[in-house]
Coordinates of C-alpha atoms in Angstrom, one line a residue:
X1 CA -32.2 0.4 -129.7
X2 CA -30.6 -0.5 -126.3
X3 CA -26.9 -0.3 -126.5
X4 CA -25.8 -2.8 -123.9
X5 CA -27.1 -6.1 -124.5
X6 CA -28.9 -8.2 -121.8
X7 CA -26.7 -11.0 -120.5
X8 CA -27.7 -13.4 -122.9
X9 CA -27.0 -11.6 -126.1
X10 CA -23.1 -12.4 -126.5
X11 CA -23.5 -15.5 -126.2
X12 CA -26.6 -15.8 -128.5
X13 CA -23.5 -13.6 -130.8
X14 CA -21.1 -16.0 -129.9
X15 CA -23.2 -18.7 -131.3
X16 CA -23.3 -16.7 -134.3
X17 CA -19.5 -16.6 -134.6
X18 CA -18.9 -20.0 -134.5
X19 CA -21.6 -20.4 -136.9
X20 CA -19.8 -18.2 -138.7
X21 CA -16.1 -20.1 -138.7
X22 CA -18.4 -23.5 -140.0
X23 CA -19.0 -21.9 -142.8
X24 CA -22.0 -19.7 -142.4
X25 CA -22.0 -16.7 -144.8
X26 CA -23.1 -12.9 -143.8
X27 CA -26.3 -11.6 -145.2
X28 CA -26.8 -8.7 -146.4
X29 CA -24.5 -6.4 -147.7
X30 CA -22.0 -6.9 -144.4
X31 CA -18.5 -5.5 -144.8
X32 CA -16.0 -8.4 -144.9
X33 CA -12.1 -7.9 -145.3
X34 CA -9.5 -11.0 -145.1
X35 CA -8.9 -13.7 -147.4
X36 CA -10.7 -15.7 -148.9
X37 CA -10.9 -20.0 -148.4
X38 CA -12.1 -22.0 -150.6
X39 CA -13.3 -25.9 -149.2
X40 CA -13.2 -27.6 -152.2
X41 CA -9.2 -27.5 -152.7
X42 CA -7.7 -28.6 -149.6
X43 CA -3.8 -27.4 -148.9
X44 CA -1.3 -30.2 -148.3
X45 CA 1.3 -27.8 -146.7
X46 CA -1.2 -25.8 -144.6
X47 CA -0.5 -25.4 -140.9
X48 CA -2.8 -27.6 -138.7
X49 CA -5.9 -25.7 -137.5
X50 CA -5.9 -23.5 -134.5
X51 CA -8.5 -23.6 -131.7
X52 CA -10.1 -19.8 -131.5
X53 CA -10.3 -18.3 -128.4
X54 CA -12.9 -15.4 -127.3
X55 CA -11.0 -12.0 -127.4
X56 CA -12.5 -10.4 -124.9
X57 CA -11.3 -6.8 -125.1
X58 CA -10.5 -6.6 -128.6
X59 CA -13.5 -4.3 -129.3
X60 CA -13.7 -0.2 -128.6
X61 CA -16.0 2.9 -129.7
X62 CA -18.5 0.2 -130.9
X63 CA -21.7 2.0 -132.5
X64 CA -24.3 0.2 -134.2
X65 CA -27.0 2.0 -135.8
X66 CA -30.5 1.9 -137.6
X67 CA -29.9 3.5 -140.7
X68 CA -32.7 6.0 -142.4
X69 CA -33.1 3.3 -145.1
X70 CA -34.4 0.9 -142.8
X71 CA -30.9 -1.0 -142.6
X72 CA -28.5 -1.7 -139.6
X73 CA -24.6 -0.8 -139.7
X74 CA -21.9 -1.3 -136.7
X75 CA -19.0 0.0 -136.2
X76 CA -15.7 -0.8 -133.9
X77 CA -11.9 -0.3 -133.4
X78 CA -10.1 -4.0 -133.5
X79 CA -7.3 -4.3 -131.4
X80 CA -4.6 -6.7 -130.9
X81 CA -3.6 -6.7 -127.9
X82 CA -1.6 -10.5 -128.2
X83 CA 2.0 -10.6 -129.4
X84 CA 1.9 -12.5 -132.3
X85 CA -0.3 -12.1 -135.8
X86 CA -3.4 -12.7 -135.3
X87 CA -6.7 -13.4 -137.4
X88 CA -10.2 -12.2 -136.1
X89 CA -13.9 -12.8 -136.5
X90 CA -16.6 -10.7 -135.1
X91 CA -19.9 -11.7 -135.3
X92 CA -22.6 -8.7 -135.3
X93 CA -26.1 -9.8 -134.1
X94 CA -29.3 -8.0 -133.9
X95 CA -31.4 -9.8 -131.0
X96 CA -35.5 -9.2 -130.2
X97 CA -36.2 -10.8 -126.8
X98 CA -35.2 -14.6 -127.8
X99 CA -34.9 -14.3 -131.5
X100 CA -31.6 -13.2 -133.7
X101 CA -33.3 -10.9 -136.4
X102 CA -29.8 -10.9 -138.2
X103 CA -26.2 -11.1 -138.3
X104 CA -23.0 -9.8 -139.8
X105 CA -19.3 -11.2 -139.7
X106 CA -16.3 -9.0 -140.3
X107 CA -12.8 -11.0 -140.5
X108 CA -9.2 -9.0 -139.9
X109 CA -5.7 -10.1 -139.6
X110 CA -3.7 -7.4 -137.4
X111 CA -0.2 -7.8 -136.4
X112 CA 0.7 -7.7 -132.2
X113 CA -0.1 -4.0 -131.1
X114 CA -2.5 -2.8 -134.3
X115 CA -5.6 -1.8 -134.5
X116 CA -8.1 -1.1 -137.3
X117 CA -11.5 0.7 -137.7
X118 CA -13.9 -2.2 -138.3
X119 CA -17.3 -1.7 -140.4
X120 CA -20.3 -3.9 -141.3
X121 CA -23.6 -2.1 -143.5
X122 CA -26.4 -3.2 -144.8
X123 CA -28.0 -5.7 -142.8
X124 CA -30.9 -6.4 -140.5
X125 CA -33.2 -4.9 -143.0
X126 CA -36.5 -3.7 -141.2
X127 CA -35.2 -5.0 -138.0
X128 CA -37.1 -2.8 -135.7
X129 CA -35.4 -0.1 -133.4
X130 CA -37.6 -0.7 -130.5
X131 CA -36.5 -3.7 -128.7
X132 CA -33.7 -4.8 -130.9
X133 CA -30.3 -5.5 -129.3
X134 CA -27.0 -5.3 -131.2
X135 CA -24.0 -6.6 -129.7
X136 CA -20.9 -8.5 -131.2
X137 CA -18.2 -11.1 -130.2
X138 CA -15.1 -11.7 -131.5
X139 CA -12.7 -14.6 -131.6
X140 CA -9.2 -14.4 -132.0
X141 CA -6.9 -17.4 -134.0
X142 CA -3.2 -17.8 -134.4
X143 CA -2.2 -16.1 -138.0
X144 CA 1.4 -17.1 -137.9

């Protein structure tokens, strides 16, 4: 496992995360905290939608592992650097040369200045360890 990704594997994860925000579901058994949405009731009084943003430097002490039961799992502290609420989405992709083997989401709401441990198990199943790139991105929306 390689833990810097080449240059093309945040954005490959990026693609993931937007993927992820239209409605894409995690596989596996991927850690997901936040609340829940549901499409088929649709909110009169809810705010208009706000455009996500990349937040670059929201992520530290990532780790993502192979597990001994042939499973991947990451690991990362989620910042908030921003001054308001915020809602975030990090996308967790396991890349092999051009092709994503599997992905995770993970979705917190921190207030300005908090931070939180951040955890996703379970998934990549049998991805290999040699050759296999994990990297995440994160996006960042307006939660107030």
């Amino acid at each position: 496992m390689r833990t810097r990704p080449w240059p093309w594997v945040l954005p490959a994860a990026a693609l993931l995360l937007f993927a992820g925000l239209a409605g894409c579901s995690a596989t596996g058994g991927a850690a997901a905290t936040g609340p829940a949405s549901s499409a088929a009731a649709p909110q009169a009084s809810a705010a208009p939608p706000v455009a996500s943003a990349m937040a670059d430097g929201a992520l530290s002490q990532e780790r993502c592992q192979k597990s001994p039961d042939g499973t991947w799992s990451y690991a990362a502290r989620l910042t908030n650097h921003g001054s308001g609420r915020a809602a975030f989405t990090v996308a967790i992709g396991l890349t092999r040369a051009t092709a994503v083997l599997d992905h995770a989401m993970v979705q917190k709401t921190l207030g300005p200045g908090e931070s939180a441990d951040i955890s996703a198990t379970g998934f990549g199943k049998d991805a290999p360890s040699a050759g296999t790139d994990c990297g995440a991105a994160v996006s960042k929306e307006s939660a107030e």
